[in-house]
Amino acid sequence: PQLDLDISLGRGQIDSLVFDHLELHGSFSSGVGYRLDRLTFLTNGDSLSATGSWDFPESPVRIIRAGFDKEKAFGYPLNLNAEFVRYPLADIFRGMHLKILPSGVFSGTFGMGKTASNPELKLYGTVSGAEKGGLHLPDIDCRLDYGDSVLSINGVEFDDGVTRGNLQGDLPVTINMFNGLSFMDDRRTHLNCEIFSKNISSLQPYFDQIGEASGELDVAISLDGSFNNPSFGGNITLRKSTVRLSGMEVLYKDIAATIELNQNQIKLTTLTGKDENKGRLSGSGFVRLAGFKPDWYNLELQFEELSLSPSQDINSKVDGTVKIVSASPAPDRLIPSLT
């Protein structure tokens, strides 16, 4: 058959996509496939518009029949170009049959080529209104490409005027519309992450253990190898920091720390700070990793009349050295041994 489609619908749902208004203009030709001249979704004032083609030669009647082979259909050439204006990310991922359902909205472009079972993807735009634990995240600019089982992160960037960050690299993953997304643990991966903060007070709301914080933070770390056998590099530097732990009255000042990552080790090379009186602290140590989990750790903390006051009614100080070394009473289980 030869079909021309002109559809306009009010509020409804197709597959997993809910809409307030839908318009579709397209066609089907037997032996040629489907052509999408224009598709528009409107949801709560947000919009998605798309054009494209699918060279699947079977008619819509065959598609809706029981026993239709979706996996075979996903192997036919597909081309899709979409533009989003503040469209919910969760609806986009749900429409792609991915299990990840992030918060926030997306404004930008999305492209899909090759086939739905082995696609080439492009995602360029801005994520805004995202939340984590009830906290609003800054707007994030994204430039992502996918093809040949590699997700190329050309840039995931944010800058709120105080803290800026950037993530780049390649991830070995497989994406298809039939089985979703899965990571390839034995394939090479490479990631670079940078975060620079003029004042870590902007990061404090994301950590429940910290009641108050200020200072400068530089993060430049990398991940190489594979997910089965990762190798880390880079460093983390904290300067001119002031911290008050949640539930504590004491304000610790002039905190500085340097952490180095080298292959499978995380090394605390320096840690210094003081309280509001004459108390001081210092520390060093390392954590050895097996994959992404701690395999062994050895830390030493030194205290000189350091205040540890959980409230104004209790005034306590600590003086001495604390050594924390891991012990393994059972496989895959580490507990601290304190001296």
Short mmCIF file of C-alpha atoms in Angstrom, two decimals:
data_model
loop_
_atom_site.label_atom_id
_atom_site.label_comp_id
_atom_site.label_asym_id
_atom_site.label_seq_id
_atom_site.Cartn_x
_atom_site.Cartn_y
_atom_site.Cartn_z
CA PRO A 1 0.00 0.00 0.00
CA GLN A 2 0.78 3.68 -0.34
CA LEU A 3 -0.12 5.74 2.73
CA ASP A 4 -0.08 9.46 3.49
CA LEU A 5 -0.40 10.26 7.18
CA ASP A 6 -1.72 13.55 8.58
CA ILE A 7 -2.58 13.16 12.25
CA SER A 8 -3.47 15.64 14.96
CA LEU A 9 -4.22 14.36 18.46
CA GLY A 10 -5.10 15.87 21.82
CA ARG A 11 -3.73 14.59 25.12
CA GLY A 12 -2.63 10.95 24.90
CA GLN A 13 0.21 8.45 24.99
CA ILE A 14 2.17 6.50 22.36
CA ASP A 15 4.40 3.76 23.74
CA SER A 16 6.01 5.49 26.75
CA LEU A 17 5.64 9.09 25.52
CA VAL A 18 2.85 11.18 27.06
CA PHE A 19 1.78 14.35 25.22
CA ASP A 20 -0.70 17.21 25.38
CA HIS A 21 -0.75 17.65 21.61
CA LEU A 22 0.72 15.68 18.71
CA GLU A 23 0.97 16.44 15.02
CA LEU A 24 2.37 13.98 12.50
CA HIS A 25 2.82 14.37 8.77
CA GLY A 26 4.45 11.51 6.89
CA SER A 27 4.06 8.70 4.43
CA PHE A 28 4.66 5.01 3.77
CA SER A 29 5.47 3.35 0.46
CA SER A 30 5.60 -0.43 0.11
CA GLY A 31 9.13 -1.56 -0.59
CA VAL A 32 10.52 1.88 0.28
CA GLY A 33 9.64 2.53 3.90
CA TYR A 34 8.51 5.38 6.10
CA ARG A 35 9.12 9.10 5.75
CA LEU A 36 8.57 11.56 8.57
CA ASP A 37 8.02 15.05 7.18
CA ARG A 38 7.19 16.55 10.57
CA LEU A 39 6.46 15.27 14.04
CA THR A 40 5.64 17.61 16.93
CA PHE A 41 5.06 16.71 20.59
CA LEU A 42 3.85 19.34 23.05
CA THR A 43 3.94 18.54 26.77
CA ASN A 44 3.22 21.20 29.40
CA GLY A 45 4.45 23.88 27.01
CA ASP A 46 7.65 21.99 26.21
CA SER A 47 8.20 20.79 22.66
CA LEU A 48 9.88 18.13 20.56
CA SER A 49 9.94 18.37 16.77
CA ALA A 50 11.47 15.82 14.43
CA THR A 51 11.96 14.72 10.82
CA GLY A 52 13.40 11.49 9.50
CA SER A 53 13.03 8.23 7.65
CA TRP A 54 12.96 4.48 8.29
CA ASP A 55 13.63 2.15 5.34
CA PHE A 56 11.52 -0.69 6.73
CA PRO A 57 9.43 -1.98 3.81
CA GLU A 58 6.56 -3.59 5.72
CA SER A 59 3.23 -1.84 6.22
CA PRO A 60 1.83 -0.52 9.52
CA VAL A 61 -0.71 -3.37 9.45
CA ARG A 62 2.10 -5.93 9.75
CA ILE A 63 3.79 -3.95 12.53
CA ILE A 64 0.74 -4.04 14.81
CA ARG A 65 0.17 -7.78 14.34
CA ALA A 66 1.06 -10.17 17.13
CA GLY A 67 4.43 -11.83 16.71
CA PHE A 68 5.98 -8.89 14.87
CA ASP A 69 9.81 -9.22 14.92
CA LYS A 70 10.97 -5.90 16.42
CA GLU A 71 14.62 -6.92 16.46
CA LYS A 72 14.56 -7.57 12.72
CA ALA A 73 12.82 -4.24 12.08
CA PHE A 74 15.43 -2.37 14.14
CA GLY A 75 18.09 -3.58 11.69
CA TYR A 76 16.78 -1.45 8.81
CA PRO A 77 18.36 1.97 8.05
CA LEU A 78 17.00 4.77 10.19
CA ASN A 79 17.53 8.52 10.13
CA LEU A 80 16.11 10.90 12.72
CA ASN A 81 16.75 14.56 13.48
CA ALA A 82 15.02 16.12 16.46
CA GLU A 83 14.98 19.49 18.18
CA PHE A 84 14.00 19.88 21.82
CA VAL A 85 12.84 22.97 23.70
CA ARG A 86 12.89 22.36 27.46
CA TYR A 87 11.76 18.78 26.94
CA PRO A 88 11.85 16.45 30.01
CA LEU A 89 14.95 14.22 29.97
CA ALA A 90 13.05 11.36 31.58
CA ASP A 91 10.59 11.29 28.65
CA ILE A 92 13.48 11.24 26.14
CA PHE A 93 15.21 8.31 27.84
CA ARG A 94 11.91 6.52 28.37
CA GLY A 95 11.13 6.87 24.66
CA MET A 96 14.51 5.26 23.87
CA HIS A 97 13.65 2.38 26.23
CA LEU A 98 16.61 3.18 28.48
CA LYS A 99 16.36 2.38 32.18
CA ILE A 100 18.10 5.61 33.25
CA LEU A 101 15.49 8.31 33.99
CA PRO A 102 17.33 11.56 34.86
CA SER A 103 15.66 14.73 36.10
CA GLY A 104 15.75 18.09 34.33
CA VAL A 105 14.89 19.30 30.85
CA PHE A 106 16.87 19.38 27.61
CA SER A 107 17.11 22.08 24.96
CA GLY A 108 19.12 21.21 21.88
CA THR A 109 19.38 18.74 19.03
CA PHE A 110 19.48 14.97 18.70
CA GLY A 111 20.41 12.92 15.66
CA MET A 112 20.25 9.20 14.95
CA GLY A 113 21.65 7.36 11.93
CA LYS A 114 22.45 3.83 10.69
CA THR A 115 20.01 1.47 12.45
CA ALA A 116 18.14 1.36 15.75
CA SER A 117 20.00 -1.83 16.73
CA ASN A 118 23.43 -0.34 15.90
CA PRO A 119 22.93 3.42 15.84
CA GLU A 120 25.07 6.47 15.39
CA LEU A 121 23.93 9.18 17.81
CA LYS A 122 24.58 12.88 18.34
CA LEU A 123 23.33 14.88 21.31
CA TYR A 124 24.19 18.59 21.55
CA GLY A 125 22.50 21.02 23.91
CA THR A 126 21.90 22.14 27.49
CA VAL A 127 20.41 20.30 30.46
CA SER A 128 18.74 22.61 32.98
CA GLY A 129 16.58 22.19 36.07
CA ALA A 130 18.27 18.92 37.05
CA GLU A 131 18.16 17.86 40.71
CA LYS A 132 20.06 15.49 42.97
CA GLY A 133 18.70 14.73 46.42
CA GLY A 134 16.33 17.70 46.17
CA LEU A 135 19.17 20.12 45.30
CA HIS A 136 19.21 22.02 42.00
CA LEU A 137 22.26 21.42 39.80
CA PRO A 138 23.74 24.12 37.53
CA ASP A 139 22.96 24.12 33.82
CA ILE A 140 25.10 21.57 31.97
CA ASP A 141 26.21 21.92 28.34
CA CYS A 142 26.56 18.54 26.57
CA ARG A 143 28.28 17.46 23.36
CA LEU A 144 28.02 13.70 22.91
CA ASP A 145 28.58 11.39 19.94
CA TYR A 146 28.05 7.63 19.79
CA GLY A 147 29.13 5.10 17.18
CA ASP A 148 30.92 1.75 16.88
CA SER A 149 30.31 0.95 20.57
CA VAL A 150 32.07 4.12 21.78
CA LEU A 151 30.39 7.05 23.52
CA SER A 152 32.56 10.09 22.80
CA ILE A 153 32.14 12.79 25.42
CA ASN A 154 33.34 15.87 23.58
CA GLY A 155 32.35 18.01 26.52
CA VAL A 156 30.03 17.97 29.53
CA GLU A 157 30.54 21.39 31.07
CA PHE A 158 29.04 23.61 33.75
CA ASP A 159 29.95 27.05 35.09
CA ASP A 160 27.89 28.82 37.75
CA GLY A 161 30.33 31.69 38.13
CA VAL A 162 31.97 30.18 41.23
CA THR A 163 32.55 26.56 40.25
CA ARG A 164 33.20 25.24 36.76
CA GLY A 165 33.75 21.71 35.54
CA ASN A 166 34.42 19.74 32.40
CA LEU A 167 34.26 16.04 31.53
CA GLN A 168 35.75 14.62 28.32
CA GLY A 169 36.72 11.20 27.02
CA ASP A 170 35.49 7.92 25.55
CA LEU A 171 33.34 5.22 27.15
CA PRO A 172 32.92 1.70 25.72
CA VAL A 173 29.18 1.09 25.70
CA THR A 174 26.58 -0.55 23.50
CA ILE A 175 23.31 1.26 22.83
CA ASN A 176 20.36 -0.04 20.88
CA MET A 177 16.64 0.49 21.00
CA PHE A 178 15.98 -3.19 21.60
CA ASN A 179 18.27 -3.96 24.56
CA GLY A 180 19.02 -0.49 25.91
CA LEU A 181 22.45 0.56 27.21
CA SER A 182 25.23 -1.62 28.63
CA PHE A 183 28.88 -0.98 29.53
CA MET A 184 31.69 -3.08 28.05
CA ASP A 185 33.87 -3.78 31.07
CA ASP A 186 36.87 -5.22 29.19
CA ARG A 187 37.24 -2.48 26.55
CA ARG A 188 39.56 0.54 26.76
CA THR A 189 38.13 3.63 28.37
CA HIS A 190 39.50 7.14 28.86
CA LEU A 191 38.04 10.02 30.87
CA ASN A 192 39.37 13.39 32.00
CA CYS A 193 37.54 15.36 34.68
CA GLU A 194 38.34 18.90 35.83
CA ILE A 195 36.62 20.94 38.53
CA PHE A 196 37.79 24.37 39.69
CA SER A 197 36.00 26.15 42.50
CA LYS A 198 36.77 29.63 43.81
CA ASN A 199 34.66 28.87 46.87
CA ILE A 200 33.53 25.37 47.85
CA SER A 201 30.53 26.84 49.67
CA SER A 202 28.66 26.28 46.39
CA LEU A 203 29.40 22.53 46.68
CA GLN A 204 28.59 22.20 50.39
CA PRO A 205 24.82 21.56 49.94
CA TYR A 206 25.61 18.29 48.12
CA PHE A 207 27.37 16.75 51.17
CA ASP A 208 25.27 16.00 54.26
CA GLN A 209 28.35 15.52 56.47
CA ILE A 210 29.44 19.16 56.03
CA GLY A 211 27.55 21.90 57.83
CA GLU A 212 29.62 24.84 56.57
CA ALA A 213 32.50 25.18 54.13
CA SER A 214 34.61 27.67 52.19
CA GLY A 215 37.91 27.59 50.32
CA GLU A 216 39.39 26.85 46.91
CA LEU A 217 39.33 23.47 45.18
CA ASP A 218 41.17 22.18 42.10
CA VAL A 219 40.41 18.72 40.69
CA ALA A 220 42.16 17.25 37.65
CA ILE A 221 41.82 13.46 37.44
CA SER A 222 41.86 10.86 34.68
CA LEU A 223 40.64 7.30 34.19
CA ASP A 224 42.33 4.91 31.75
CA GLY A 225 42.50 1.16 31.23
CA SER A 226 39.14 -0.60 31.41
CA PHE A 227 36.31 -0.89 33.92
CA ASN A 228 37.68 -4.32 34.89
CA ASN A 229 41.21 -2.97 35.33
CA PRO A 230 41.10 0.83 35.75
CA SER A 231 44.14 3.09 36.10
CA PHE A 232 43.80 6.50 37.74
CA GLY A 233 45.88 9.66 37.51
CA GLY A 234 45.84 13.30 38.54
CA ASN A 235 45.49 15.28 41.74
CA ILE A 236 43.04 17.06 44.03
CA THR A 237 44.09 20.24 45.87
CA LEU A 238 42.20 22.06 48.63
CA ARG A 239 43.44 25.51 49.76
CA LYS A 240 42.47 28.19 52.29
CA SER A 241 39.54 26.12 53.45
CA THR A 242 37.24 26.50 56.44
CA VAL A 243 35.00 23.59 57.46
CA ARG A 244 32.42 22.87 60.14
CA LEU A 245 31.17 19.31 60.30
CA SER A 246 27.44 18.68 60.62
CA GLY A 247 26.40 18.44 64.26
CA MET A 248 29.62 20.08 65.47
CA GLU A 249 30.22 23.58 66.86
CA VAL A 250 33.95 23.82 66.06
CA LEU A 251 35.07 25.69 62.95
CA TYR A 252 38.32 24.32 61.47
CA LYS A 253 40.42 26.87 59.56
CA ASP A 254 43.34 27.11 57.17
CA ILE A 255 42.73 23.58 55.92
CA ALA A 256 44.93 22.49 53.03
CA ALA A 257 45.14 19.07 51.44
CA THR A 258 46.75 17.44 48.43
CA ILE A 259 45.64 14.07 47.07
CA GLU A 260 47.49 12.30 44.26
CA LEU A 261 46.07 9.49 42.13
CA ASN A 262 48.59 7.13 40.56
CA GLN A 263 47.39 3.95 38.82
CA ASN A 264 45.73 1.96 41.64
CA GLN A 265 46.66 4.22 44.55
CA ILE A 266 45.08 7.28 46.11
CA LYS A 267 47.71 9.07 48.19
CA LEU A 268 47.00 11.76 50.76
CA THR A 269 50.32 13.58 50.57
CA THR A 270 49.46 16.52 52.83
CA LEU A 271 46.67 17.47 55.20
CA THR A 272 46.96 20.42 57.57
CA GLY A 273 44.55 22.60 59.52
CA LYS A 274 43.76 24.18 62.87
CA ASP A 275 40.84 25.08 65.10
CA GLU A 276 39.81 28.51 66.36
CA ASN A 277 42.30 28.30 69.24
CA LYS A 278 45.77 26.71 69.13
CA GLY A 279 44.78 23.21 68.08
CA ARG A 280 46.28 21.72 64.94
CA LEU A 281 45.90 18.65 62.79
CA SER A 282 47.96 16.99 60.08
CA GLY A 283 47.77 13.74 58.20
CA SER A 284 48.98 11.53 55.37
CA GLY A 285 48.38 8.05 54.00
CA PHE A 286 47.21 6.04 51.04
CA VAL A 287 44.42 3.83 49.78
CA ARG A 288 45.15 0.98 47.38
CA LEU A 289 42.37 0.08 44.97
CA ALA A 290 41.26 -3.17 43.40
CA GLY A 291 39.19 -1.92 40.51
CA PHE A 292 37.02 0.82 41.99
CA LYS A 293 36.96 -0.60 45.54
CA PRO A 294 39.46 -0.12 48.40
CA ASP A 295 41.79 -3.10 48.74
CA TRP A 296 44.09 -1.72 51.45
CA TYR A 297 44.50 1.55 53.30
CA ASN A 298 46.95 3.10 55.75
CA LEU A 299 46.28 6.54 57.20
CA GLU A 300 47.96 8.52 59.98
CA LEU A 301 46.41 11.56 61.64
CA GLN A 302 48.21 13.76 64.17
CA PHE A 303 46.36 16.05 66.59
CA GLU A 304 47.77 18.83 68.80
CA GLU A 305 45.18 20.03 71.31
CA LEU A 306 42.53 19.98 68.59
CA SER A 307 39.01 20.87 69.74
CA LEU A 308 36.27 18.29 69.19
CA SER A 309 33.16 19.92 70.59
CA PRO A 310 29.81 18.53 69.40
CA SER A 311 27.97 21.37 71.23
CA GLN A 312 28.56 24.48 73.30
CA ASP A 313 27.95 22.45 76.48
CA ILE A 314 30.73 19.97 75.75
CA ASN A 315 34.34 21.04 75.34
CA SER A 316 36.82 18.30 74.50
CA LYS A 317 40.25 18.21 72.91
CA VAL A 318 42.36 15.48 71.35
CA ASP A 319 46.14 15.22 71.39
CA GLY A 320 48.20 12.42 69.84
CA THR A 321 48.49 10.21 66.79
CA VAL A 322 45.85 7.95 65.28
CA LYS A 323 46.87 5.24 62.80
CA ILE A 324 44.17 3.62 60.71
CA VAL A 325 45.18 0.44 58.88
CA SER A 326 42.83 -1.88 57.07
CA ALA A 327 42.34 -5.47 58.17
CA SER A 328 40.69 -8.26 56.16
CA PRO A 329 38.79 -10.68 58.40
CA ALA A 330 37.00 -12.17 55.40
CA PRO A 331 37.20 -11.97 51.59
CA ASP A 332 35.90 -8.69 50.13
CA ARG A 333 35.53 -7.17 53.59
CA LEU A 334 37.74 -4.44 55.08
CA ILE A 335 37.50 -3.00 58.60
CA PRO A 336 39.75 -0.35 60.19
CA SER A 337 42.35 -1.28 62.78
CA LEU A 338 42.98 1.74 65.02
CA THR A 339 46.06 2.48 67.13
#
